[in-house]
Coordinates of C-alpha atoms in Angstrom, one line a residue:
Chain A
M1 CA 34.4 11.8 10.0
A2 CA 32.9 13.4 13.1
S3 CA 35.4 14.4 15.6
S4 CA 35.4 12.5 18.9
R5 CA 34.8 15.7 20.9
K6 CA 32.9 15.1 24.0
I7 CA 29.7 17.1 24.7
T8 CA 28.2 17.5 28.2
L9 CA 24.5 17.4 28.5
R10 CA 22.8 18.5 31.7
S11 CA 19.3 17.2 32.5
S12 CA 16.6 19.2 34.3
D13 CA 17.5 17.6 37.7
G14 CA 21.1 18.7 37.4
E15 CA 22.8 15.5 36.3
S16 CA 25.5 15.7 33.7
F17 CA 26.1 13.2 30.9
E18 CA 29.2 13.2 28.8
V19 CA 28.6 11.9 25.3
E20 CA 30.5 11.8 22.0
E21 CA 29.6 14.6 19.6
A22 CA 28.4 12.0 17.0
V23 CA 25.9 10.7 19.5
A24 CA 24.8 14.1 20.6
V25 CA 24.1 15.4 17.1
E26 CA 21.5 12.6 16.5
S27 CA 19.4 15.3 18.1
Q28 CA 18.8 18.2 15.6
T29 CA 18.2 20.5 18.5
I30 CA 21.6 19.8 20.1
K31 CA 23.2 19.9 16.7
H32 CA 21.9 23.5 16.1
M33 CA 23.1 24.5 19.6
I34 CA 26.6 23.2 18.8
E35 CA 26.6 25.0 15.4
D36 CA 25.5 28.2 17.1
D37 CA 28.4 27.8 19.4
C38 CA 26.4 27.4 22.6
A39 CA 28.2 24.3 23.5
D40 CA 31.3 25.4 25.3
N41 CA 30.0 24.5 28.7
A42 CA 27.3 21.9 29.3
I43 CA 24.2 22.1 27.2
P44 CA 21.2 22.5 29.5
L45 CA 18.1 20.5 28.7
P46 CA 15.5 21.8 31.1
N47 CA 12.7 19.7 29.6
V48 CA 14.4 16.3 30.0
T49 CA 14.9 14.5 33.3
S50 CA 18.0 12.4 33.9
K51 CA 16.1 9.1 33.7
I52 CA 14.8 10.0 30.3
L53 CA 18.0 11.5 29.1
A54 CA 19.8 8.3 30.0
K55 CA 17.4 6.3 27.8
V56 CA 17.6 8.8 24.9
I57 CA 21.4 8.6 25.0
E58 CA 21.3 4.8 25.0
Y59 CA 19.1 4.9 21.9
C60 CA 21.3 7.4 20.1
K61 CA 24.5 5.5 20.9
K62 CA 23.0 2.3 19.5
H63 CA 21.9 4.0 16.3
V64 CA 25.3 5.7 15.8
D65 CA 27.1 2.4 16.3
A66 CA 24.8 0.6 13.9
S67 CA 25.3 3.2 11.2
K68 CA 29.1 2.7 11.5
A69 CA 28.9 -1.0 10.8
E70 CA 29.2 -1.8 7.1
D71 CA 26.9 -4.8 6.5
R72 CA 23.2 -4.1 6.0
V73 CA 22.3 -7.2 8.0
N74 CA 22.2 -4.9 10.9
D75 CA 18.9 -3.4 9.6
E76 CA 17.0 -6.4 11.0
D77 CA 19.0 -6.5 14.3
L78 CA 18.5 -2.8 14.8
K79 CA 14.7 -3.2 14.3
A80 CA 14.7 -6.0 16.9
W81 CA 16.7 -3.9 19.3
D82 CA 14.3 -1.0 18.8
A83 CA 11.3 -3.2 19.5
A84 CA 13.0 -4.5 22.7
F85 CA 14.0 -1.0 23.7
I86 CA 10.4 0.3 23.5
K87 CA 8.5 -2.7 24.6
V88 CA 5.7 -1.6 26.9
D89 CA 6.7 -4.1 29.6
Q90 CA 10.2 -2.6 29.8
V91 CA 9.1 0.9 29.4
D92 CA 6.1 1.9 31.5
Q93 CA 3.5 4.3 30.0
A94 CA 4.8 7.3 31.9
T95 CA 8.3 6.7 30.5
L96 CA 6.9 6.2 27.0
F97 CA 5.1 9.5 27.3
D98 CA 8.2 11.3 28.5
L99 CA 10.2 9.7 25.7
I100 CA 7.8 11.1 23.1
L101 CA 8.1 14.6 24.5
A102 CA 11.8 14.3 24.8
A103 CA 12.2 13.0 21.2
N104 CA 10.1 15.9 20.0
Y105 CA 11.9 18.5 22.0
L106 CA 15.3 17.1 21.1
N107 CA 14.2 16.6 17.5
I108 CA 15.3 13.0 17.0
K109 CA 13.1 11.8 14.1
S110 CA 13.8 8.1 14.4
L111 CA 13.0 8.0 18.1
L112 CA 9.9 10.1 17.6
D113 CA 8.7 7.8 14.9
L114 CA 9.4 4.7 17.0
T115 CA 7.5 6.1 20.0
C116 CA 4.6 7.4 18.0
Q117 CA 4.2 4.0 16.2
T118 CA 4.2 2.3 19.6
V119 CA 1.4 4.6 20.9
A120 CA -0.5 4.2 17.7
D121 CA -0.4 0.4 18.1
M122 CA -1.8 0.8 21.6
I123 CA -4.6 3.0 20.4
K124 CA -5.3 0.6 17.6
G125 CA -5.7 -2.2 20.1
N126 CA -8.3 -0.1 21.9
L127 CA -10.4 0.9 19.0
F128 CA -13.8 -0.6 18.6
P129 CA -14.0 -2.9 15.6
V130 CA -16.9 -1.6 13.7
R131 CA -17.2 -3.9 10.8
N132 CA -14.5 -5.6 8.9
E133 CA -14.5 -3.3 6.0
W134 CA -12.9 0.1 5.4
L135 CA -15.3 3.0 5.4
N136 CA -15.5 5.2 2.4
F137 CA -16.2 8.4 4.0
T138 CA -18.2 10.0 1.2
F139 CA -20.5 7.0 1.4
S140 CA -21.1 6.2 5.0
I141 CA -19.7 8.9 7.4
A142 CA -22.5 11.3 6.6
N143 CA -25.0 8.8 7.9
R144 CA -23.2 7.9 11.1
E145 CA -24.0 9.2 14.5
L146 CA -20.8 10.2 16.2
V147 CA -19.8 10.0 19.8
L148 CA -18.8 13.3 21.2
V149 CA -16.4 12.0 23.9
C150 CA -13.0 13.3 24.2
L151 CA -10.0 10.9 24.6
T152 CA -9.8 11.0 28.4
E153 CA -13.4 10.1 29.0
W154 CA -13.4 7.5 26.3
V155 CA -10.3 5.8 27.6
A156 CA -11.6 6.0 31.2
H157 CA -14.9 4.4 30.2
R158 CA -13.4 1.8 27.9
R159 CA -14.1 -0.9 30.5
L160 CA -17.8 0.0 30.4
F161 CA -17.9 -0.5 26.6
C162 CA -16.1 -3.8 26.5
S163 CA -18.2 -6.5 27.8
Chain B
M1 CA -20.3 20.8 9.4
E2 CA -23.4 18.9 10.6
A3 CA -24.2 18.8 14.3
F4 CA -23.3 15.7 16.1
N5 CA -25.5 14.0 18.7
A6 CA -23.9 13.5 22.1
S7 CA -25.6 10.2 22.6
M8 CA -23.9 6.9 22.4
P9 CA -24.5 5.2 19.1
L10 CA -26.1 1.9 19.7
P11 CA -25.5 -0.8 19.0
F12 CA -21.8 -0.9 18.0
S13 CA -21.5 -3.6 15.5
Y14 CA -19.3 -6.3 16.9
L15 CA -19.7 -8.4 13.8
F16 CA -16.7 -10.1 12.4
T17 CA -16.9 -11.6 8.9
S18 CA -15.1 -14.8 8.3
G19 CA -12.4 -12.8 6.5
G20 CA -11.2 -11.4 9.8
T21 CA -8.3 -12.8 11.7
A22 CA -7.6 -13.8 15.3
A23 CA -5.9 -10.4 15.8
S24 CA -9.1 -8.5 15.2
T25 CA -11.2 -10.7 17.5
S26 CA -8.9 -10.2 20.5
S27 CA -8.4 -6.5 20.1
L28 CA -11.9 -5.9 21.4
C29 CA -10.7 -6.1 25.0
G30 CA -7.1 -7.1 24.3
G31 CA -5.6 -3.8 23.8
P32 CA -3.3 -2.5 26.5
W33 CA -4.9 -0.2 29.0
M34 CA -4.0 3.4 28.4
D35 CA -3.8 5.6 31.5
P36 CA -5.9 8.7 30.7
R37 CA -4.0 10.7 33.4
I38 CA -0.9 10.3 31.2
W39 CA -2.2 10.4 27.7
S40 CA -4.6 13.3 28.1
R41 CA -1.6 15.5 28.6
L42 CA -0.1 14.7 25.2
P43 CA 0.0 17.9 23.1
Q44 CA -2.4 17.9 20.1
S45 CA 0.4 18.1 17.5
L46 CA 2.0 14.9 18.9
L47 CA -1.3 13.2 19.2
D48 CA -2.0 14.0 15.5
R49 CA 1.4 12.5 14.7
V50 CA 0.5 9.3 16.5
I51 CA -2.8 9.1 14.7
A52 CA -1.0 9.5 11.4
F53 CA 0.8 6.2 12.2
L54 CA -2.5 4.3 12.3
P55 CA -3.2 2.0 9.4
P56 CA -6.2 3.3 7.4
P57 CA -8.8 0.8 8.7
A58 CA -7.9 1.8 12.3
F59 CA -7.9 5.4 11.3
F60 CA -11.4 5.2 10.1
R61 CA -12.5 3.5 13.3
A62 CA -10.7 6.2 15.3
R63 CA -12.7 8.8 13.6
S64 CA -15.7 7.7 15.7
V65 CA -14.0 8.7 18.9
C66 CA -14.5 12.4 18.9
K67 CA -15.2 15.4 16.7
R68 CA -11.6 16.4 16.5
W69 CA -10.4 13.1 15.3
Y70 CA -13.3 12.9 12.8
G71 CA -12.2 16.2 11.3
L72 CA -8.6 15.2 10.8
L73 CA -9.4 13.8 7.4
F74 CA -10.3 17.3 6.3
S75 CA -7.2 18.9 7.8
N76 CA -4.4 19.7 5.3
T77 CA -1.9 19.8 8.1
F78 CA -2.8 16.3 9.1
L79 CA -2.8 14.9 5.6
E80 CA 0.6 16.4 5.0
L81 CA 1.8 14.8 8.2
C82 CA 0.3 11.4 7.0
F83 CA 2.1 11.9 3.7
Q84 CA 5.5 12.3 5.6
V85 CA 5.3 9.7 8.3
S86 CA 3.0 6.9 7.1
P87 CA 4.9 3.7 6.5
D88 CA 4.4 1.8 3.3
R89 CA 1.8 -0.9 3.4
H90 CA 2.1 -3.4 0.6
C91 CA -1.5 -4.5 -0.1
F92 CA -3.5 -5.7 -3.1
I93 CA -6.8 -4.8 -4.6
F94 CA -8.9 -7.3 -6.6
F95 CA -11.9 -6.9 -8.9
K96 CA -14.3 -9.4 -10.2
N97 CA -14.4 -10.4 -13.8
K98 CA -17.2 -12.2 -15.4
I99 CA -15.7 -15.1 -17.4
H100 CA -16.8 -15.3 -21.0
S101 CA -15.9 -18.3 -23.1
S102 CA -14.4 -16.0 -25.7
C103 CA -11.9 -14.9 -23.2
I104 CA -12.7 -11.2 -23.5
Y105 CA -13.1 -10.0 -19.9
Q106 CA -15.8 -7.5 -19.1
N107 CA -17.0 -5.6 -16.0
N108 CA -19.0 -7.6 -13.6
N109 CA -21.7 -5.0 -13.3
S110 CA -24.2 -7.5 -14.5
T111 CA -23.3 -9.8 -11.6
N112 CA -23.8 -7.1 -9.0
N113 CA -26.9 -5.8 -10.7
P114 CA -29.1 -8.1 -12.8
R115 CA -30.7 -5.1 -14.4
S116 CA -29.0 -3.2 -17.2
S117 CA -25.5 -2.0 -16.5
S118 CA -26.5 1.6 -16.9
S119 CA -29.0 1.5 -14.0
A120 CA -28.7 4.0 -11.3
S121 CA -27.6 1.5 -8.6
Y122 CA -24.4 0.5 -10.4
N123 CA -21.6 0.4 -8.0
M124 CA -18.2 -0.9 -8.6
E125 CA -16.7 -2.9 -5.9
G126 CA -13.1 -3.8 -5.1
Y127 CA -11.6 -6.2 -2.6
L128 CA -8.6 -5.1 -0.6
F129 CA -6.3 -7.9 0.6
N130 CA -4.0 -7.1 3.5
P131 CA -1.1 -9.7 3.4
Y132 CA 0.2 -8.7 6.8
E133 CA -3.0 -9.8 8.6
I134 CA -4.4 -12.1 5.8
A135 CA -7.6 -10.0 5.9
W136 CA -10.0 -9.0 3.2
H137 CA -11.8 -5.6 3.1
R138 CA -14.4 -4.3 0.7
L139 CA -14.0 -1.0 -1.0
S140 CA -16.7 0.7 -3.0
F141 CA -16.2 3.2 -5.9
P142 CA -19.5 5.1 -6.1
L143 CA -18.1 7.8 -8.2
I144 CA -16.8 5.6 -11.1
P145 CA -19.3 5.7 -13.9
S146 CA -20.3 2.5 -15.7
G147 CA -18.2 1.7 -18.8
F148 CA -14.9 2.0 -17.0
S149 CA -12.5 -0.8 -15.8
P150 CA -9.6 -0.7 -13.4
C151 CA -6.3 -0.9 -15.3
A152 CA -3.4 0.3 -13.1
S153 CA -2.4 1.3 -9.6
S154 CA 0.4 3.4 -8.1
G155 CA 1.1 5.6 -5.0
G156 CA -2.3 5.0 -3.5
L157 CA -4.2 5.8 -6.6
L158 CA -6.2 3.5 -8.9
C159 CA -6.5 4.2 -12.6
W160 CA -9.7 3.4 -14.5
V161 CA -9.9 3.3 -18.3
S162 CA -13.0 3.6 -20.5
D163 CA -14.1 0.4 -22.1
E164 CA -15.4 1.8 -25.4
A165 CA -13.2 1.7 -28.4
G166 CA -11.8 5.0 -29.5
M167 CA -10.0 7.8 -27.7
K168 CA -9.5 6.5 -24.1
S169 CA -10.7 8.4 -21.0
L170 CA -8.8 7.8 -17.8
I171 CA -9.7 8.5 -14.2
L172 CA -7.5 8.5 -11.1
C173 CA -9.2 7.6 -7.9
N174 CA -8.1 7.3 -4.2
P175 CA -10.5 4.7 -2.8
L176 CA -10.0 5.7 0.8
V177 CA -11.2 9.2 0.4
G178 CA -13.4 8.8 -2.6
S179 CA -11.5 11.2 -4.8
F180 CA -12.2 11.4 -8.5
T181 CA -9.7 13.0 -10.9
P182 CA -10.2 12.6 -14.7
L183 CA -7.4 12.9 -17.1
P184 CA -7.7 14.5 -20.6
P185 CA -8.6 11.8 -23.2
T186 CA -5.9 10.1 -25.2
L187 CA -5.3 11.3 -28.8
R188 CA -5.4 8.0 -30.7
P189 CA -8.3 5.5 -31.0
R190 CA -7.6 2.2 -29.3
L191 CA -9.5 -0.9 -28.4
F192 CA -8.0 -2.5 -25.2
P193 CA -4.6 -0.9 -24.6
S194 CA -2.2 -1.7 -21.8
V195 CA -1.9 1.1 -19.3
G196 CA 1.0 1.9 -17.0
L197 CA 0.9 4.4 -14.1
T198 CA 3.7 5.8 -12.0
I199 CA 3.0 8.2 -9.2
T200 CA 5.7 9.9 -7.2
P201 CA 5.3 12.6 -4.6
S202 CA 5.7 15.2 -7.3
S203 CA 4.8 13.7 -10.6
I204 CA 2.3 11.6 -12.5
D205 CA 3.2 9.5 -15.5
V206 CA 0.7 7.5 -17.5
T207 CA 1.5 5.4 -20.7
V208 CA -1.2 3.9 -22.9
A209 CA 0.2 1.3 -25.4
G210 CA -1.0 -0.9 -28.1
D211 CA -4.3 -2.0 -29.7
D212 CA -4.3 1.0 -32.1
L213 CA -7.5 1.0 -34.2
I214 CA -6.0 1.5 -37.6
S215 CA -9.5 1.2 -39.0
P216 CA -12.9 0.6 -37.3
Y217 CA -12.3 -3.1 -37.6
A218 CA -8.6 -3.6 -37.5
V219 CA -6.4 -3.5 -34.5
K220 CA -2.6 -3.5 -34.5
N221 CA 0.0 -2.9 -31.8
L222 CA 1.7 0.2 -33.2
S223 CA 2.3 2.9 -30.8
S224 CA 2.2 4.2 -27.3
E225 CA 1.2 7.7 -25.9
S226 CA 2.4 9.1 -22.6
F227 CA 1.1 11.7 -20.2
H228 CA 3.3 13.5 -17.8
I229 CA 2.9 16.2 -15.3
D230 CA 5.2 17.3 -12.5
A231 CA 5.6 19.8 -9.8
G232 CA 8.3 21.6 -11.8
G233 CA 5.7 22.7 -14.3
F234 CA 6.5 20.3 -17.0
F235 CA 3.7 18.5 -18.7
S236 CA 2.8 16.5 -21.8
L237 CA -0.8 15.8 -22.5
W238 CA -0.4 12.6 -24.5
G239 CA 1.8 14.4 -27.0
T240 CA 4.7 12.0 -26.2
T241 CA 4.3 9.1 -28.6
S242 CA 6.6 6.3 -29.5
S243 CA 6.5 3.3 -31.7
L244 CA 6.3 -0.2 -30.3
P245 CA 8.8 -2.8 -31.4
R246 CA 7.6 -4.9 -34.4
L247 CA 5.3 -7.9 -33.9
C248 CA 4.6 -7.5 -30.2
S249 CA 1.4 -8.7 -28.5
L250 CA 0.6 -7.1 -25.2
E251 CA -1.9 -9.6 -24.1
S252 CA -1.7 -9.0 -20.4
G253 CA -2.9 -5.4 -20.6
K254 CA -0.8 -4.6 -17.6
M255 CA 2.4 -2.6 -17.2
V256 CA 4.6 -2.9 -14.2
S257 CA 6.5 0.2 -13.1
V258 CA 10.1 -0.1 -11.8
E259 CA 12.6 2.7 -11.4
G260 CA 11.4 4.9 -14.2
K261 CA 10.5 2.2 -16.7
F262 CA 7.4 0.3 -17.6
Y263 CA 7.6 -3.4 -18.3
C264 CA 5.0 -5.6 -19.9
M265 CA 4.9 -9.2 -20.9
N266 CA 5.0 -10.0 -24.6
C267 CA 3.8 -13.3 -25.9
N268 CA 4.6 -15.7 -28.7
P269 CA 7.5 -16.0 -28.0
F270 CA 7.8 -14.8 -24.5
S271 CA 9.9 -11.6 -24.0
V272 CA 9.6 -8.5 -22.0
L273 CA 8.9 -5.1 -23.5
V274 CA 10.6 -2.2 -21.7
Y275 CA 9.5 1.4 -22.0
D276 CA 11.9 4.0 -20.7
I277 CA 9.7 7.0 -19.6
G278 CA 12.5 9.5 -19.6
S279 CA 13.8 8.7 -23.1
N280 CA 10.4 7.7 -24.5
N281 CA 11.8 4.6 -25.9
W282 CA 10.7 1.0 -26.3
C283 CA 12.9 -2.0 -26.4
K284 CA 12.7 -5.8 -26.0
I285 CA 14.6 -8.0 -23.6
Q286 CA 14.6 -11.8 -23.6
A287 CA 12.7 -13.8 -21.0
P288 CA 14.5 -16.5 -19.0
M289 CA 13.9 -20.0 -20.3
R290 CA 11.4 -18.5 -22.8
R291 CA 10.6 -21.7 -24.6
F292 CA 9.5 -23.5 -21.4
L293 CA 7.5 -20.8 -19.7
R294 CA 3.8 -21.1 -18.9
Y295 CA 1.7 -18.1 -17.8
P296 CA 4.6 -15.7 -17.1
S297 CA 3.7 -12.5 -15.1
L298 CA 5.8 -9.5 -14.2
V299 CA 5.8 -8.1 -10.7
E300 CA 7.7 -5.4 -8.9
S301 CA 9.5 -5.9 -5.6
K302 CA 11.8 -3.5 -3.7
G303 CA 12.8 -1.7 -6.9
R304 CA 13.4 -4.8 -8.9
L305 CA 11.5 -6.5 -11.7
L306 CA 10.5 -10.1 -11.1
L307 CA 9.2 -12.6 -13.5
V308 CA 7.0 -15.4 -12.1
A309 CA 6.1 -18.4 -14.3
A310 CA 5.6 -22.1 -14.4
V311 CA 8.3 -24.1 -16.1
E312 CA 7.7 -27.2 -18.1
K313 CA 10.4 -29.0 -20.0
S314 CA 8.4 -31.9 -21.4
K315 CA 11.2 -33.5 -23.3
L316 CA 13.8 -33.4 -20.5
N317 CA 13.7 -35.0 -17.1
V318 CA 13.2 -31.8 -15.3
P319 CA 10.4 -31.6 -12.7
K320 CA 7.7 -29.0 -13.4
S321 CA 8.0 -26.1 -11.1
L322 CA 7.0 -22.5 -10.5
R323 CA 9.9 -20.2 -10.5
I324 CA 10.7 -16.6 -9.8
W325 CA 13.5 -14.7 -11.5
A326 CA 14.8 -11.2 -10.9
L327 CA 16.1 -8.9 -13.6
Q328 CA 19.7 -7.9 -12.8
D329 CA 20.9 -4.3 -12.8
C330 CA 22.4 -4.7 -16.2
G331 CA 18.8 -4.8 -17.5
T332 CA 19.2 -7.9 -19.7
N333 CA 20.1 -10.9 -17.5
W334 CA 17.8 -12.8 -15.1
E335 CA 18.8 -14.6 -11.9
E336 CA 16.6 -17.3 -10.4
M337 CA 15.5 -16.2 -7.0
G338 CA 13.2 -18.9 -5.8
R339 CA 10.9 -21.7 -6.5
M340 CA 7.7 -23.1 -5.1
P341 CA 8.3 -26.1 -3.0
L342 CA 7.7 -29.2 -5.0
E343 CA 4.9 -30.7 -2.8
L344 CA 3.1 -27.4 -2.9
Y345 CA 3.5 -27.2 -6.7
I346 CA 2.0 -30.6 -7.2
Q347 CA -1.0 -29.5 -5.1
F348 CA -1.2 -26.2 -7.0
A349 CA -1.0 -27.8 -10.5
D350 CA -3.7 -30.2 -9.5
I351 CA -6.1 -27.3 -8.7
E352 CA -5.0 -25.2 -11.6
G353 CA -5.6 -28.0 -14.0
G354 CA -4.1 -26.2 -17.0
R355 CA -6.3 -23.1 -16.7
G356 CA -3.5 -20.8 -16.0
F357 CA -2.7 -18.3 -13.4
D358 CA -1.9 -14.6 -12.9
C359 CA 0.5 -13.0 -10.4
V360 CA 0.6 -9.6 -8.7
G361 CA 3.3 -8.5 -6.5
N362 CA 3.9 -5.7 -4.0
G363 CA 6.9 -5.2 -1.7
E364 CA 7.8 -8.6 -0.3
F365 CA 4.5 -10.3 -1.3
V366 CA 3.4 -12.1 -4.4
V367 CA -0.2 -13.3 -4.9
I368 CA -0.9 -16.0 -7.4
V369 CA -4.5 -16.2 -8.5
I370 CA -5.7 -19.3 -10.4
R371 CA -7.8 -18.4 -13.5
G372 CA -11.3 -19.6 -13.4
C373 CA -11.4 -19.7 -9.6
W374 CA -12.2 -16.8 -7.5
D375 CA -11.5 -18.6 -4.2
K376 CA -8.1 -20.1 -4.9
A377 CA -5.1 -17.9 -4.4
L378 CA -1.6 -18.4 -3.0
L379 CA 0.4 -15.8 -1.1
F380 CA 4.2 -15.9 -1.1
D381 CA 6.2 -13.9 1.4
M382 CA 9.6 -13.5 -0.2
W383 CA 11.4 -12.3 2.8
G384 CA 10.0 -14.9 5.2
K385 CA 10.1 -17.5 2.4
R386 CA 6.6 -18.6 3.3
W387 CA 3.8 -19.9 1.0
Q388 CA 0.2 -20.1 2.1
W389 CA -3.2 -20.4 0.6
I390 CA -5.3 -17.3 1.1
P391 CA -8.8 -17.7 2.5
P392 CA -11.4 -16.9 -0.1
C393 CA -12.7 -13.4 -0.1
P394 CA -15.9 -13.3 2.0
F395 CA -17.5 -10.5 0.0
V396 CA -17.5 -12.5 -3.3
G397 CA -20.6 -14.6 -2.9
G398 CA -23.3 -15.9 -5.0
G399 CA -21.0 -17.5 -7.6
C400 CA -20.3 -21.1 -7.7
R401 CA -17.2 -22.3 -5.9
S402 CA -14.5 -23.6 -8.1
S403 CA -14.9 -27.0 -6.6
D404 CA -18.5 -27.1 -8.0
C405 CA -17.3 -26.5 -11.5
G406 CA -16.4 -29.8 -13.2
A407 CA -13.2 -30.4 -15.0
G408 CA -12.8 -28.0 -17.9
G409 CA -15.8 -26.0 -16.7
S410 CA -15.4 -22.4 -15.7
G411 CA -16.6 -20.6 -12.6
E412 CA -18.9 -17.7 -12.9
F413 CA -16.2 -15.2 -12.4
E414 CA -12.6 -14.7 -11.3
L415 CA -10.5 -12.1 -9.6
H416 CA -7.9 -9.9 -11.2
G417 CA -5.7 -7.7 -9.1
F418 CA -3.3 -4.9 -8.7
A419 CA -0.6 -3.9 -6.2
Y420 CA -2.1 -1.2 -3.9
E421 CA -0.6 1.1 -1.3
P422 CA -3.4 2.5 0.9
R423 CA -2.7 6.2 1.3
L424 CA -5.0 8.8 2.9
A425 CA -3.3 11.7 1.2
T426 CA -2.6 11.7 -2.5
P427 CA -1.8 15.4 -3.2
V428 CA -0.4 14.9 -6.7
T429 CA -3.9 14.8 -8.1
G430 CA -4.0 18.5 -7.3
M431 CA -1.7 19.1 -10.2
L432 CA -4.3 17.7 -12.6
D433 CA -6.9 20.2 -11.4
Q434 CA -4.7 23.0 -12.7
L435 CA -4.7 21.8 -16.2
A436 CA -6.7 24.1 -18.4
H437 CA -7.4 21.4 -20.9
P438 CA -11.1 20.9 -21.5
L439 CA -12.1 17.6 -19.9
Q440 CA -14.6 15.2 -21.2
S441 CA -17.7 15.0 -19.1
F442 CA -19.2 11.6 -18.0
S443 CA -22.9 11.2 -17.8

């Protein structure tokens, strides 16, 4: 069983968060730092603000608690909690963006997958429906004209295209 | 790489076929606005990861956005990422069968192409059904030569087997990227054997069983041959053979793969044949209520084997029903898992009219297709406990609808299907390329 040692994490804006070791090591990055014995004092996280770090800690706490519970009924509840946690009303786009970067930097696979899936769903909602069939690329892509527009311009001009 | 024009392609096709759903019509302007000031700052590697989470139809649409996204399909790093992060999608793929009164099913190339089946415009078509959105998509298989039929599916790959009697040639195909990987031919001549396929991230197992041609005019269910190749370097090019149990009839032609074993339905009387891939051994297990089953089918769900069948106890006062059993971990006992609601079964039996039905399953879904009708199929969501009729496939046209065919008459064709997991990356086929075995060429 993981010890209930407390680890201090310091965000980029100087705020300190005390968390249980079990929660902190949900992040592989922090886990390696602890193993390498860099964790005597507070662990500095220069890439993560306090606002984001608070949300990340909330996510990790919930997942650690859920894994402790014995019954697997919690799988569905956990999924529902994740969906509520990441809902785009609750979490504005800037926060979602910061969460992806934080999950990547801290190496928390489940949070990274959750945030990436959320952004993928947003992109999916913005893609032009071409035809209701899957394209076999050997068959049809060679004949298609392609738009040479990078993501920023395309997104900015989306309103022009949708009418 | 060809040069791309910078002009806007016009017009975008905003057509929706009737097979689409409300979700696809609202996404045109219904997607959430994405702030480009934020998202343009996302590093490429993370953006690639996000794209890897797109389901394949969205991914193919996304390829029209820019050159970089177009090229991802060719990038090994991206495909590897897809392989790691893409969630499982439990879909189905159906093919048309022309119905012959003699009950021997053949390819429908004559339906697609009224000229001879060997004409240059032959093009096999499959219909992908997405149970999450109740949507149909069409997939084409331009590389599959005529004279081959689909026989099995696993891990994003479809297996095709040659129709001609004799040594059987098999092809593995990933329909999304149009890949074509032939296997070495089997060693024993067969007529219409049952084929089982199991793909894991590091291995390929294929088993071909039954219909041994003991003479040019005599067929008997005698043996099975197995093919194996894995990343550890072990392979068996059909040298692994085993005898089938006595007096078995593998009429369904399909084998379901569950946890390292192949299962197929045996008829007269109903039982289940089990092939253990690891020990190269066949055995038989009893089917539940075997004397009262009608049209049993085997499906796989979440690592368990399920049997779906109609039950009729004509002599007892038991209402007819359609039931689902699950094989228990002991490997011999079955437990009833669910039944079709009675009102729905009455409706179903009315439409089915004694013609029979077939089932395919994938993940939490089971699709029941009525024989002789290409437009009548039921979807059962096991986790949500929901039954619903599936809208007919919009790409299957030209044939008469089942309602036009009078009682006892047969439609022009029907659909038969397989469980299918759409995957962009199927790297295991790379192992087959390394085989030095001379491969048969297809003209």
